[in-house]
GROMACS .gro file of C-alpha atoms in nm:
model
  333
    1UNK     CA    1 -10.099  -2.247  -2.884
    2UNK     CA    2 -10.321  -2.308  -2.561
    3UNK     CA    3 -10.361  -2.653  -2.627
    4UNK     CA    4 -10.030  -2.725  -2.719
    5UNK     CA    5  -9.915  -2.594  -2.369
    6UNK     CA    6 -10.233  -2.766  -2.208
    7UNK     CA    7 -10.081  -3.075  -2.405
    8UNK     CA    8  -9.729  -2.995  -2.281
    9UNK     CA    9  -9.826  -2.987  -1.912
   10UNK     CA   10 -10.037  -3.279  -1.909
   11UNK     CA   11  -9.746  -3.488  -2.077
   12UNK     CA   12  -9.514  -3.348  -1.787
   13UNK     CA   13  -9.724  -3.452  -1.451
   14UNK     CA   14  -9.819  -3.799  -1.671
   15UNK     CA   15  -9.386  -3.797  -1.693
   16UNK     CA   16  -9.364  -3.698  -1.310
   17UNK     CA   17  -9.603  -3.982  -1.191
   18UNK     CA   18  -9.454  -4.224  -1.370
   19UNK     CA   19  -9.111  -4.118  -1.291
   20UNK     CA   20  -9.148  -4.234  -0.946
   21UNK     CA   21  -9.261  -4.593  -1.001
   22UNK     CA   22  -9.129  -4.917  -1.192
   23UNK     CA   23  -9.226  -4.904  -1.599
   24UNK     CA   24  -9.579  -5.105  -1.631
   25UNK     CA   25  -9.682  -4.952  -1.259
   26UNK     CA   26  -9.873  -4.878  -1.081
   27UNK     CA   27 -10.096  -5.227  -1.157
   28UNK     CA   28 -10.468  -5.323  -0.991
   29UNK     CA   29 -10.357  -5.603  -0.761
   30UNK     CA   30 -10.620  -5.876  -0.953
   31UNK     CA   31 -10.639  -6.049  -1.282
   32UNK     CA   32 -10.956  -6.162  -1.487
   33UNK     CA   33 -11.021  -6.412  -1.225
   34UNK     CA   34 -10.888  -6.296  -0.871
   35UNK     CA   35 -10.867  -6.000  -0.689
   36UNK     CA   36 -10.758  -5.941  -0.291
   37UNK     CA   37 -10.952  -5.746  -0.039
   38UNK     CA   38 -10.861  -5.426   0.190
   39UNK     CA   39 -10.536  -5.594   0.190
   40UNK     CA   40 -10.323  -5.433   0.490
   41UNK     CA   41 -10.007  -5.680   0.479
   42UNK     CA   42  -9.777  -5.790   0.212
   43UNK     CA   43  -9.420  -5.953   0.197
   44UNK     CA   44  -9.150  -6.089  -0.061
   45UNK     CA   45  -9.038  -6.436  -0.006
   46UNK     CA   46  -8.858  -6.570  -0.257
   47UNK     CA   47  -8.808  -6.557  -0.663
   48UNK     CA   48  -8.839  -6.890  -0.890
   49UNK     CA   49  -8.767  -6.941  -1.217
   50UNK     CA   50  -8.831  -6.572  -1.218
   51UNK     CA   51  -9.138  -6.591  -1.052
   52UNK     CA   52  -9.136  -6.381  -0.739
   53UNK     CA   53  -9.355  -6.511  -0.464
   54UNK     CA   54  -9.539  -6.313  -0.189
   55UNK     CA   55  -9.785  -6.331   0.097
   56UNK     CA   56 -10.086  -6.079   0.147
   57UNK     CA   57 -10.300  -6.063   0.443
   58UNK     CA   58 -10.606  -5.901   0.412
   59UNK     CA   59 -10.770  -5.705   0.704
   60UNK     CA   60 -11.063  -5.890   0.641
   61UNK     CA   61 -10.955  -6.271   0.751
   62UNK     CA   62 -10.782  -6.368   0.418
   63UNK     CA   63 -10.444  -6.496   0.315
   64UNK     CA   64 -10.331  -6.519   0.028
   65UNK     CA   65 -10.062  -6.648  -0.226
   66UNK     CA   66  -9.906  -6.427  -0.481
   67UNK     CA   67  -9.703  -6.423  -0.780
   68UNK     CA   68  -9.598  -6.177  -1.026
   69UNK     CA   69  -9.372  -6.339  -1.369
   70UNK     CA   70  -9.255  -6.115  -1.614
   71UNK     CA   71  -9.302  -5.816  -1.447
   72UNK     CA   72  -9.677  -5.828  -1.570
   73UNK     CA   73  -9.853  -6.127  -1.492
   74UNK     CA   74  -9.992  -6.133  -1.176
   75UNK     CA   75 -10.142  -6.512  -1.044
   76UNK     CA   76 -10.309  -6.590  -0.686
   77UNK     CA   77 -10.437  -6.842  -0.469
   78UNK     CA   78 -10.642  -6.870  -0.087
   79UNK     CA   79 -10.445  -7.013   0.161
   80UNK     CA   80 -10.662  -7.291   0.378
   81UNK     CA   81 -10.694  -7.181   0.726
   82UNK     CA   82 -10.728  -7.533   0.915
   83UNK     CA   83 -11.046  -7.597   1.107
   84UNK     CA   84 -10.810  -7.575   1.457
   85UNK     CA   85 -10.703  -7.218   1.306
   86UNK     CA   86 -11.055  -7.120   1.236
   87UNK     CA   87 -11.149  -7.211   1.587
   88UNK     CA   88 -10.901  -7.051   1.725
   89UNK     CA   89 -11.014  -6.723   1.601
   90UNK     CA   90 -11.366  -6.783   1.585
   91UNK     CA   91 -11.456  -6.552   1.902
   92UNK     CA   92 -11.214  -6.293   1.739
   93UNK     CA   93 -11.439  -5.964   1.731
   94UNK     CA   94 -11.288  -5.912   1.369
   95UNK     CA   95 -11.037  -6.142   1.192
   96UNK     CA   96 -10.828  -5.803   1.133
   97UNK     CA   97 -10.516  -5.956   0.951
   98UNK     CA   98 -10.291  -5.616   0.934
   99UNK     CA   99  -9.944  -5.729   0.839
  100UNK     CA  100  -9.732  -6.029   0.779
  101UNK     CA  101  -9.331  -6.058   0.777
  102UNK     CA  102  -9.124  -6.336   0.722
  103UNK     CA  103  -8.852  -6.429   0.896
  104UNK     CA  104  -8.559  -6.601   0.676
  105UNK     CA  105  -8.326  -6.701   0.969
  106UNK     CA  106  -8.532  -6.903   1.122
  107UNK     CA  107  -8.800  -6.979   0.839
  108UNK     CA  108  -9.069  -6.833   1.071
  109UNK     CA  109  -9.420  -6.653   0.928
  110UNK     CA  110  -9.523  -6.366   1.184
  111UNK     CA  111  -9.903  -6.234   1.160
  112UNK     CA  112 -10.038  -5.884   1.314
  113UNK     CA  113 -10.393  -5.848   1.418
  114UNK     CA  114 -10.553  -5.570   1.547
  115UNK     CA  115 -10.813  -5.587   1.815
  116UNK     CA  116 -11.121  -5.461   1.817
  117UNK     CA  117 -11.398  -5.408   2.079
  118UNK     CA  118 -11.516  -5.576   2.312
  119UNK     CA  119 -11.198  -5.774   2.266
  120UNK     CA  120 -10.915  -5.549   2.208
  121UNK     CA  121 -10.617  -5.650   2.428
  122UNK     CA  122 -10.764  -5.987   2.455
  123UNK     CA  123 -10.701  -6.002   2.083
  124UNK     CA  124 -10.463  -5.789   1.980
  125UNK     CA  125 -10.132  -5.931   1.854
  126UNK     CA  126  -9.862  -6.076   1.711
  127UNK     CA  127  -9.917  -6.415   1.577
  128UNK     CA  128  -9.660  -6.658   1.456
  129UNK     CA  129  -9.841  -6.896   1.179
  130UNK     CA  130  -9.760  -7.343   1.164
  131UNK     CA  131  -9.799  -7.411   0.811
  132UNK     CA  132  -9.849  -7.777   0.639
  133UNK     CA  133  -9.546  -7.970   0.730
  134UNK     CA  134  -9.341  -7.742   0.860
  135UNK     CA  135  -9.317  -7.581   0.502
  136UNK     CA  136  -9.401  -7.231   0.468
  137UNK     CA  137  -9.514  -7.259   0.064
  138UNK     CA  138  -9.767  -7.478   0.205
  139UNK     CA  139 -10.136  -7.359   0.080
  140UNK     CA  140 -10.236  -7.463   0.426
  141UNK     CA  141 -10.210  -7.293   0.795
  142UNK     CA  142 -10.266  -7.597   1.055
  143UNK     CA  143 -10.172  -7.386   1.396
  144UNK     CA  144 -10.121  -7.031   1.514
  145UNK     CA  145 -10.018  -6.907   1.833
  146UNK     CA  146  -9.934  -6.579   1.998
  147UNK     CA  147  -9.615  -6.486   2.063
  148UNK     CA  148  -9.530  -6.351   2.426
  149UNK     CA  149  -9.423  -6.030   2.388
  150UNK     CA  150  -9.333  -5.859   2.691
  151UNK     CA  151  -9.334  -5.726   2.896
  152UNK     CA  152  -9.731  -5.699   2.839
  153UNK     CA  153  -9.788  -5.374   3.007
  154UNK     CA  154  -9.540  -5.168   2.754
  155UNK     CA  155  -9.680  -5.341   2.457
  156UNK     CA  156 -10.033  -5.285   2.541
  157UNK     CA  157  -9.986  -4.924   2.667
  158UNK     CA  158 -10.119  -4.756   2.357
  159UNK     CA  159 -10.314  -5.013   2.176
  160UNK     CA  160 -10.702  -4.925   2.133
  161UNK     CA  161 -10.945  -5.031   1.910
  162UNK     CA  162 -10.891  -5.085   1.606
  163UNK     CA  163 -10.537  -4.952   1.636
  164UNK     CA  164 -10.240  -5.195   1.691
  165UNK     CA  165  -9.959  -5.297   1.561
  166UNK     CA  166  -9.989  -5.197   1.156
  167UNK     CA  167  -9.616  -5.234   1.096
  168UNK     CA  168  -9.359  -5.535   1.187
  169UNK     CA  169  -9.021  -5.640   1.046
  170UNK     CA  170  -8.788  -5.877   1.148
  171UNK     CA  171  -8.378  -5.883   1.120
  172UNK     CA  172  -8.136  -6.142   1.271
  173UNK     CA  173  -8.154  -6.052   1.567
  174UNK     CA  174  -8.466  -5.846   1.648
  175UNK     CA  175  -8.864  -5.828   1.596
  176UNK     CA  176  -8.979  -5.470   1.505
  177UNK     CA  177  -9.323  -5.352   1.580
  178UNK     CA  178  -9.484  -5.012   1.488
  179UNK     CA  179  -9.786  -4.904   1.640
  180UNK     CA  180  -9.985  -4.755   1.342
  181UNK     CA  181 -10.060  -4.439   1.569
  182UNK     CA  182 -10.248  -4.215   1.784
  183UNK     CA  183 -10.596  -4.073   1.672
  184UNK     CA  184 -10.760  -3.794   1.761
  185UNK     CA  185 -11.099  -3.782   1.616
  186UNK     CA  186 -11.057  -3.838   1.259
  187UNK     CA  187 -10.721  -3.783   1.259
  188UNK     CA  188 -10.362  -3.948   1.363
  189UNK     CA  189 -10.098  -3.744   1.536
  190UNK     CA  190  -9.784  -3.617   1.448
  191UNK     CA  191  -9.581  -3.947   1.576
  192UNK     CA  192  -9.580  -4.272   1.713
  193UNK     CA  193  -9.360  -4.520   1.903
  194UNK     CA  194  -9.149  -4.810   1.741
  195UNK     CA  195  -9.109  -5.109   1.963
  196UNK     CA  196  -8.787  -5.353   1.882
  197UNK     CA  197  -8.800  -5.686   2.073
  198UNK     CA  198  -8.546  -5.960   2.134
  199UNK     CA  199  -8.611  -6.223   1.894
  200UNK     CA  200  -8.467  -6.451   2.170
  201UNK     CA  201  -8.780  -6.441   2.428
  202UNK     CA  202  -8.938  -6.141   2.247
  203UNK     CA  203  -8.921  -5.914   2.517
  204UNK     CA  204  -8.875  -5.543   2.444
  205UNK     CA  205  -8.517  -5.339   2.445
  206UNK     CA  206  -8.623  -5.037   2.279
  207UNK     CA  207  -8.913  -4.786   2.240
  208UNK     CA  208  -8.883  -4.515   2.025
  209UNK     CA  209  -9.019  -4.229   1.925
  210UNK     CA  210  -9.061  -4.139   1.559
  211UNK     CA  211  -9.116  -3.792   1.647
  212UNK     CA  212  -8.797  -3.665   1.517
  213UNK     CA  213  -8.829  -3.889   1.192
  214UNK     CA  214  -9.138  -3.712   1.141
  215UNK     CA  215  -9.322  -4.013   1.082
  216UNK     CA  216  -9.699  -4.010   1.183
  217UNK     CA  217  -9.829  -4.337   1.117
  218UNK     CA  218  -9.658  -4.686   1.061
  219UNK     CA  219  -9.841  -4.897   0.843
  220UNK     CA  220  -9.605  -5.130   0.700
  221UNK     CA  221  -9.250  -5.211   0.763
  222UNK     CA  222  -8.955  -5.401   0.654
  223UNK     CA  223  -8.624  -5.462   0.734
  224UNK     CA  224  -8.365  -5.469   0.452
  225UNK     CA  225  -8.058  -5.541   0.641
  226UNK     CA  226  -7.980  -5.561   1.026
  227UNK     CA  227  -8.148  -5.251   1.216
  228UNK     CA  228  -8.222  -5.100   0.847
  229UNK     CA  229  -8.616  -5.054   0.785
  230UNK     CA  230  -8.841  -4.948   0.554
  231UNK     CA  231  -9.120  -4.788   0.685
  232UNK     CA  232  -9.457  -4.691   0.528
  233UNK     CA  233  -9.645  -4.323   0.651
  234UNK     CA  234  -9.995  -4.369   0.549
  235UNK     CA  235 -10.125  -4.052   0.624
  236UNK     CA  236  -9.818  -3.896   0.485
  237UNK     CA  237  -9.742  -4.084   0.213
  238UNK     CA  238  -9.379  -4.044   0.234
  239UNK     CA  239  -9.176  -4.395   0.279
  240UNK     CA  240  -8.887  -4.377   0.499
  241UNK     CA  241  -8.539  -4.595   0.516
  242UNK     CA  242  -8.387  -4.552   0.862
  243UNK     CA  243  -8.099  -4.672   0.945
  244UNK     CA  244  -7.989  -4.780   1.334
  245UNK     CA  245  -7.627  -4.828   1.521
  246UNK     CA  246  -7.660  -5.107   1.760
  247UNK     CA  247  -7.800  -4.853   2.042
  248UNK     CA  248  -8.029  -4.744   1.822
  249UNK     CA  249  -7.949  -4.440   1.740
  250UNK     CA  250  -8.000  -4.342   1.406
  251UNK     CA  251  -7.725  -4.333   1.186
  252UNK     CA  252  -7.940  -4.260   0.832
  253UNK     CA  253  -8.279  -4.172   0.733
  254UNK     CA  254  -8.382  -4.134   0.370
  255UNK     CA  255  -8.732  -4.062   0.260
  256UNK     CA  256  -8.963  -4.032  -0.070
  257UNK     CA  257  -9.263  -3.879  -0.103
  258UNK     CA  258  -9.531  -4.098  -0.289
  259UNK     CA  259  -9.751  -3.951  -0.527
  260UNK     CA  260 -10.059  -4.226  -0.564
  261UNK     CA  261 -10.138  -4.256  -0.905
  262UNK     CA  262 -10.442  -4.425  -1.131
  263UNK     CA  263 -10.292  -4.768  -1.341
  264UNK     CA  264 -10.345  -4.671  -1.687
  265UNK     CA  265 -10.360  -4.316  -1.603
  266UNK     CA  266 -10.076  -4.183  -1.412
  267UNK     CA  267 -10.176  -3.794  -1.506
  268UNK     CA  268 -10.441  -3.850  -1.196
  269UNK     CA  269 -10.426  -3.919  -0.876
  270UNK     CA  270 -10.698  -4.085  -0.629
  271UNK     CA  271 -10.673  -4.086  -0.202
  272UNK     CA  272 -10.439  -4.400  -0.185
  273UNK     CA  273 -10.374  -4.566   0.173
  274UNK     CA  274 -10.045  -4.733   0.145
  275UNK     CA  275 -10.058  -4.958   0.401
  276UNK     CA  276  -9.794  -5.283   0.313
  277UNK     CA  277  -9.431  -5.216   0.176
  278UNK     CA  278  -9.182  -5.489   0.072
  279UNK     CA  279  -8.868  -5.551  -0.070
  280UNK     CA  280  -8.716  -5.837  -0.293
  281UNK     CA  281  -8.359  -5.930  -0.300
  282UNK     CA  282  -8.269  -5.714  -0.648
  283UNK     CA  283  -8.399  -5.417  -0.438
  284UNK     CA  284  -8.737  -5.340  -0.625
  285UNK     CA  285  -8.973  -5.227  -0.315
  286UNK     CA  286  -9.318  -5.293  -0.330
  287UNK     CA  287  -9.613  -5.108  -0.201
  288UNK     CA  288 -10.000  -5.208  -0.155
  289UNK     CA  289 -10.261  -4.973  -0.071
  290UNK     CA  290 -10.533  -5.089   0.132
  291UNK     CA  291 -10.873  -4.926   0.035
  292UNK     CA  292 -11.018  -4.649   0.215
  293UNK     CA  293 -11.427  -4.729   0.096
  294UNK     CA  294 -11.546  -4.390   0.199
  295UNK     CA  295 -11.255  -4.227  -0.029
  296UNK     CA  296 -11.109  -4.463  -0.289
  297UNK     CA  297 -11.347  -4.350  -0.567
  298UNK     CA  298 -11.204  -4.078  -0.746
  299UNK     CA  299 -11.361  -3.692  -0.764
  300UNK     CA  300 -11.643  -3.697  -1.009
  301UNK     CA  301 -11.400  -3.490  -1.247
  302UNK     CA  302 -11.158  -3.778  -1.284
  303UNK     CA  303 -11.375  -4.070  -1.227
  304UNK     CA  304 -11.589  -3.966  -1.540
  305UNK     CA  305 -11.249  -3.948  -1.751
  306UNK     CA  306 -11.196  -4.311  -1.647
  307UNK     CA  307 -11.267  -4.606  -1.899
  308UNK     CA  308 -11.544  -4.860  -1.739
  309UNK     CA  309 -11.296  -5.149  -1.611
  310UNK     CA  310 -11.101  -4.882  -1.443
  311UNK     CA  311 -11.423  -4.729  -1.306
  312UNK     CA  312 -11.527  -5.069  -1.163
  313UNK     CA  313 -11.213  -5.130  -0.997
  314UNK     CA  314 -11.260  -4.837  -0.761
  315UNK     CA  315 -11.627  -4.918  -0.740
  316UNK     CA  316 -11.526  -5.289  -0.665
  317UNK     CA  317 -11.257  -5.150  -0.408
  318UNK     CA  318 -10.990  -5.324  -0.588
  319UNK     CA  319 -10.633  -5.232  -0.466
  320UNK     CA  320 -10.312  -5.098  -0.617
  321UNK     CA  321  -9.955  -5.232  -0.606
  322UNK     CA  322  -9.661  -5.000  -0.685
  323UNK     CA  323  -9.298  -5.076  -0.781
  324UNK     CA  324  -8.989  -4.835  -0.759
  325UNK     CA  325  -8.642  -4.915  -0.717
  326UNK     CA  326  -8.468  -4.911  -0.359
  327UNK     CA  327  -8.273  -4.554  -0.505
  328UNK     CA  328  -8.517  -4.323  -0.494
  329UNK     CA  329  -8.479  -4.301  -0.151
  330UNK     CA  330  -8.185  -4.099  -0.189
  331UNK     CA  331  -8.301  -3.859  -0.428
  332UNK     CA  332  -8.506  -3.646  -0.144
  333UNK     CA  333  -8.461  -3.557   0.223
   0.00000   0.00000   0.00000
């Protein structure tokens, strides 16, 4: 009788992890040839012959290409940073890649980096990327350049290092920064400050406090609509849908809260750091976690239930992409 209600219960949290995400996920973001690194940034760009195509940035100077078919099979691919782009960065303290958004109106790529000492604001930014051509599904970045956002005073205020702008999004008419947040210590606050610039001359029209969202930290964002954004909490784990008139005001907010699960073993969970969130144009969002090394490993009482591949993904830092339809928002508030 005890171990048919052990049984029961363990069938029930497997049920309640994997009621959250896409059948098949959550999936190690690698196959038995590639694998990304600490990746921080992540966005949809367009589906192919049912091939859905993506951009990660990792926060450790690499871009990549990305491809899921079928659901299951996952390909990648480096993209080339051009010597001129390499020079560019090359007295970058850090090549600290932290998010990437595309913009389909005007078929731009935007790049965050952070800065970090002794060249924080000096680095610290939002970079639009020149691919090949002219063609963004070019394997090759030739240029990059910063784009003026101003005024530089208000979008510097609260940058420090290591801690810029995690989040982005762009709409039709506006560029969306999120400042990832304030620590104190080892710890973030309870809010931060959204910035929304005119995609005209990127200056800023709006600062905002997510205070009242309750939204601590903004790691990754995207916008699903004019003023409508998805917004990743790390340290909360809870992603957020908010919804703005065209003063800003909000006029919906919707949240989930994520429950980070093992692939292969969704009974367990492991200290996930979502850090990218995406969406495609069926309304599957994606999430990425970017690997906390000092925490990803599981407790010893989990990791030792593990099988060995599954083992040396956490030991290889290997992250996780999750997949759960754009509904789920609206089943908690």
């Amino acid at each position: 009788m005890r171990f048919t209600l052990l049984l029961l219960i363990v069938c029930f949290i497997a049920a309640y992890g994997q009621s959250q995400y896409s059948s098949g996920y959550p999936r190690w973001m690698s196959n038995a040839t590639y694998r990304t690194d600490q990746t921080s940034g992540m966005v949809y760009l367009r589906t192919v012959e049912g091939k859905r195509e993506f951009l990660l940035v990792d926060d450790i100077g690499k871009i990549h290409r990305f491809f899921i078919e079928h659901d299951t099979v996952f390909t990648f691919h480096s993209i080339v940073l051009s010597k001129a782009v390499q020079e560019y960065l090359k007295d970058f303290p850090k090549w600290d890649f932290e998010e990437v958004t595309y913009d389909k109106y005007t078929n731009k790529i935007y790049m965050s980096i952070e800065g970090n000492k002794p060249r924080i604001k000096e680095t610290v930014g939002i970079y639009e990327l020149g691919f090949k051509g002219g063609d963004i599904f070019s394997d090759t970045i030739e240029s990059i350049k910063k784009v003026p956002v101003k005024p530089e005073a208000t979008f510097l205020e609260y940058v420090e290092d290591n801690i810029g702008y995690e989040g982005m999004a762009v709409d039709e008419n506006y560029l969306y920064l999120g400042l990832e947040g304030f620590a104190y210590n080892i710890d973030f606050g309870d809010s931060t400050f959204l910035y929304v610039a005119d995609k005209k001359d990127y200056t800023i029209q709006r600062k905002i406090s997510t205070k009242d969202l309750g939204i601590r930290t903004i790691c990754g964002m995207y916008a699903t609509g004019n003023r409508q954004l998805l917004i990743i909490d790390r340290n909360s784990r809870v992603l957020h849908y908010v919804a703005f008139d065209k003063n800003f005001a909000v006029t919906e907010h919707h949240k989930v809260t994520l429950k980070p699960a093992i692939p292969g073993y969704v009974q367990f969970e492991y200290n996930a750091a979502l850090e990218s969130v995406t969406s495609d144009e069926a309304g599957n969002i994606y999430l990425a976690d970017d690997p906390w090394k000092s925490h990803y490993k599981p407790a010893a009482k989990i990791f030792n239930q593990l099988d060995e591949n599954t083992q040396n993904n956490f030991i290889r830092f290997v992250p996780v992409i999750y997949k759960l339809e754009h509904s789920i928002l609206f089943k908690e508030n």
